[in-house]
Amino acid sequence: MASDPLNTVTADVQLFTKDHPLSFAKGGQLTEVTVRYETYGTLNENKTNAVFVCHALTGDAHAAGQRDGEKKPGWWDSLIGPGKPIDTDRFYVICPNLLGGCQGTTGPSSINPATGKSYGLGFPALDMRDFVSVHRGLVSHLGIDTLLATIGGSLGGMQVLQWALDAPQDMASAIIIAASSRLTAQNIAFSAVAREAIMRDDGFSGGQYVDEGTSPDTGLSIARMMAHITYTSEGALWDKFGRSPQNTDLSGDLGVDFAVESYLQYQGETFLDRFDALSYLYLSRVMDYFDPFAHDGACELLSDHPVPTLVCSFSSDWRFSSRQSKRIATRLERAGVPVTYQEIEAGVGHDSFLLEIPDYLELVGNFLDYRLEVAHDSSR
Amino acid sequence: MASDPLNTVTADVQLFTKDHPLSFAKGGQLTEVTVRYETYGTLNENKTNAVFVCHALTGDAHAAGQRDGEKKPGWWDSLIGPGKPIDTDRFYVICPNLLGGCQGTTGPSSINPATGKSYGLGFPALDMRDFVSVHRGLVSHLGIDTLLATIGGSLGGMQVLQWALDAPQDMASAIIIAASSRLTAQNIAFSAVAREAIMRDDGFSGGQYVDEGTSPDTGLSIARMMAHITYTSEGALWDKFGRSPQNTDLSGDLGVDFAVESYLQYQGETFLDRFDALSYLYLSRVMDYFDPFAHDGACELLSDHPVPTLVCSFSSDWRFSSRQSKRIATRLERAGVPVTYQEIEAGVGHDSFLLEIPDYLELVGNFLDYRLEVAHDSSR
């Protein structure tokens, strides 16, 4: 076996059972919830160096490192690894696949043990609080009292925010990147079109496509292609593709002809191999409904237990703009939370949070370094 | 019959025949091309008051006035009518349905007289120059030597630009609104997703859906929903819908729940009644390929015969931004054309060109008034 400098552990754990079911925030229960997670690095003796990573809409538990035979490393390999901002030589990093997902954790396309068929649209409606319930179950399973930090981008950042509001005592700090505390009408509109494309695909079979042996491939790839445009920026697409033809000349017909078309089609196609249509529906819907500050007293717990928080956005992100990140920062600050807000200059839109941007890596790295200093100091 | 203050005439004319076929810029011929057009107002004796209106992607010949039984007036009723900027008491206004369209003019879903079946994907590839060929045929049919002005928004503005480059002697002035001389990679990407949605719909039947009795309704409405988001602005959607539920409360399920979702779905549904999927493919593709300034000597004719031109954009238009309009203006100015460029402050994005925005109406009205003065003066 090749040496693994990240000390990667991949595991499945059944966190909820018949005797200890998962109750959903909006109603419903599941008596079997398995969670797939990965860890990197080593938990120190005092258990003060754990960093919990929450993934975005189409992420998974495989955040870092490159397995044999894989074309690409984990989705956040830019940030996680030896000597990187989330330094696996010093931190113990935990990243689970989300409840409702499709990469090892129980989701709507999983088999319902009560029926022997996939849950389909019978899967309970999801809420951001349900993700937090499951994350907390995993932390407890790992025997950790207090996380050094929770961190996530996009939907991952929303989980961090919800967690900080629901159970601030679980974490010594929080990092919320390229997120939103309240989707705009435009955000919801884009998601709505994606969901329409999926649900109106004949292969969707009313959500029971796993059992029917069909698949809403067209709808899911259309959804992905459209979403991908919104994850990047006008300038980034121009810099990368301009008006270049995919082949030597423009053919002039209706099919794929420009390089940008070919790229988008590739994004749509490859997405089918790694993602599930029902997971897309359920997870994107959680984002639409997320609006934690709309509730009176949302910040009460956090005010009593203020968690130092880094909020970070990217200048060219028009899907979740800096305005949306600033709203999170100001609401938290108003609740008495020590907040650092930083907009990173970056040209590639929302997906910047996945990329190796020096100012960004430095910001996250410095914040975590300091949190570790504080943790060491308080345990001395 | 009710009196019609616009003096509307609706007519079909067969502009191209076996003896006089239409040759397409990219190759191919059609031996039968019928054009549906409307006119408003009266052509003066010297034939110096004609304003030619070019419609956008999903427009048609019915630009102004409200017919009995119609819910809405023509698509540019905000600008065209008695006392309006394109004043039908003073101007003779011509608006044809586009070649390749689906509202009376020959298009890909028309019946090919040679086969008795619809043209489908056998319809020749379209180019902006083909629109100009047909427009010129119509002007000639109407016995007009020189148009007082050509005017259009979005794809309509692109036709005006192409026409000014190809045959500047046809017009005494030109008005190009919310257009682009070269789509960005992002523009092309949005169109590509729309076309994918249509062509991958099983009802598309390889483009022969008219003959097969199927229809790519899902694909076409998905295309429209997505496009509609890009025609408006984030702020306009927020002002109109915010996060309001469609009904009293948010239900929390995956279907239509937010008001913005219901609105978008309505846009997608009603579009099916008035538009054709093949027309959408063909006309949107013309825009992708449009890049007139890429050709050496593109401005030669126009430099010899400079046409006073108004170029106008809208501040919140992110589909065809002010930057794109400015590119048109500066290229024309460099060719020696007298150009007026104006950005109108407006919050509703690309669709602003269809709306009653006082500064905009005044700008267009004043420009046309002055062109009429000049025409009168030179004919005195």
Coordinates of C-alpha atoms in Angstrom, one line a residue, chain A residues 26 121 125 182-190 192-193 195-197 199-202 217-218 221-222 225-226 229-230 233-234 237-238 241-243 250-258 260-261 264-265 269 281-282 285 287-291 318 321 323-324, chain B residues 26 121 125 182-190 192-193 195-197 199-202 217-218 221-222 225-226 229-230 233-234 237-238 241-243 250-258 260-261 264-265 269 281-282 285 287-291 318 321 323-324:
Chain A
K26 CA -40.2 19.5 9.2
L121 CA -40.4 11.4 -3.2
A125 CA -38.6 17.0 3.3
R182 CA -31.5 34.0 2.3
L183 CA -31.6 33.1 -1.3
T184 CA -32.7 35.9 -3.7
A185 CA -35.7 35.4 -6.0
Q186 CA -33.1 35.0 -8.8
N187 CA -31.3 32.3 -6.9
I188 CA -34.6 30.4 -6.4
A189 CA -35.6 31.0 -10.0
F190 CA -32.4 29.2 -11.3
A192 CA -36.7 26.1 -9.9
V193 CA -35.8 25.7 -13.6
R195 CA -35.9 21.1 -10.8
E196 CA -38.4 21.5 -13.5
A197 CA -36.0 20.0 -16.0
M199 CA -39.0 16.4 -12.7
R200 CA -40.4 16.8 -16.2
D201 CA -38.0 14.3 -17.7
D202 CA -39.9 11.1 -18.5
D217 CA -30.4 12.0 -17.5
T218 CA -31.5 14.8 -19.8
S221 CA -27.6 17.3 -17.2
I222 CA -29.6 20.4 -18.4
M225 CA -25.2 22.9 -17.4
M226 CA -27.4 25.8 -16.4
I229 CA -23.0 29.0 -15.9
T230 CA -24.0 30.6 -12.7
S233 CA -18.4 34.4 -14.2
E234 CA -18.9 36.1 -17.6
L237 CA -15.9 32.1 -19.5
W238 CA -14.6 34.7 -21.9
F241 CA -13.2 30.1 -24.3
G242 CA -14.0 33.5 -25.9
R243 CA -15.7 32.7 -29.2
L250 CA -17.3 27.0 -36.8
S251 CA -19.5 24.6 -38.7
G252 CA -22.6 26.8 -38.5
D253 CA -25.1 24.1 -37.4
L254 CA -27.3 23.8 -34.4
G255 CA -25.2 21.2 -32.4
V256 CA -22.1 21.8 -30.3
D257 CA -19.8 24.1 -32.2
F258 CA -18.3 26.7 -29.9
V260 CA -17.9 26.8 -24.5
E261 CA -20.7 24.5 -25.7
L264 CA -20.8 22.7 -20.9
Q265 CA -22.0 19.5 -22.5
E269 CA -22.5 14.5 -19.1
L281 CA -33.9 18.1 -5.9
Y282 CA -33.8 17.6 -2.2
R285 CA -34.6 22.8 -2.1
M287 CA -31.1 26.1 0.1
D288 CA -34.3 27.8 -1.2
Y289 CA -36.0 27.5 2.2
F290 CA -33.0 28.5 4.3
D291 CA -33.8 31.8 6.0
W318 CA -22.9 36.7 -8.7
S321 CA -22.7 37.8 -4.0
R323 CA -23.9 41.4 -0.4
Q324 CA -25.2 38.1 0.7
Chain B
K26 CA -24.3 30.2 -45.8
L121 CA -33.7 20.6 -39.6
A125 CA -28.8 27.5 -41.7
R182 CA -20.5 39.7 -30.6
L183 CA -22.1 37.5 -28.1
T184 CA -20.0 36.6 -25.0
A185 CA -19.1 33.0 -24.1
Q186 CA -21.7 33.3 -21.3
N187 CA -24.4 34.5 -23.8
I188 CA -23.6 31.5 -26.0
A189 CA -23.6 29.2 -23.0
F190 CA -27.2 30.2 -22.0
A192 CA -26.6 26.3 -25.8
V193 CA -28.4 25.0 -22.7
R195 CA -31.1 24.4 -27.4
E196 CA -30.0 21.2 -25.6
A197 CA -33.2 21.2 -23.6
M199 CA -33.3 19.0 -28.9
R200 CA -33.0 16.4 -26.2
D201 CA -36.8 16.4 -25.6
D202 CA -38.2 13.2 -27.0
D217 CA -43.0 21.3 -24.9
T218 CA -40.9 20.5 -21.9
S221 CA -40.7 25.8 -21.8
I222 CA -37.4 25.0 -19.8
M225 CA -37.9 29.9 -18.2
M226 CA -34.1 30.0 -18.1
I229 CA -34.3 34.9 -15.8
T230 CA -31.6 36.4 -18.0
S233 CA -32.4 41.5 -13.3
E234 CA -31.7 40.2 -9.8
L237 CA -37.1 39.8 -9.5
W238 CA -36.5 40.7 -5.8
F241 CA -41.4 38.6 -5.7
G242 CA -38.9 38.6 -2.9
R243 CA -39.3 35.3 -1.1
L250 CA -44.6 27.9 2.0
S251 CA -45.6 24.2 1.7
G252 CA -42.0 22.9 1.9
D253 CA -42.3 20.5 -1.0
L254 CA -40.4 20.2 -4.3
G255 CA -43.1 21.7 -6.6
V256 CA -44.0 25.3 -7.2
D257 CA -44.1 27.1 -3.9
F258 CA -42.5 30.5 -4.1
V260 CA -41.2 33.5 -8.4
E261 CA -41.5 29.8 -9.3
L264 CA -41.6 31.4 -14.2
Q265 CA -43.7 28.4 -14.8
E269 CA -46.3 27.5 -20.3
L281 CA -33.2 27.0 -32.4
Y282 CA -32.6 28.7 -35.7
R285 CA -28.2 30.4 -33.4
M287 CA -27.2 35.5 -32.6
D288 CA -24.4 33.2 -31.5
Y289 CA -22.7 33.4 -34.9
F290 CA -23.2 37.1 -35.4
D291 CA -19.8 38.8 -35.3
W318 CA -26.5 41.8 -17.9
S321 CA -24.6 44.8 -21.2
R323 CA -20.2 47.2 -22.6
Q324 CA -21.6 45.4 -25.6

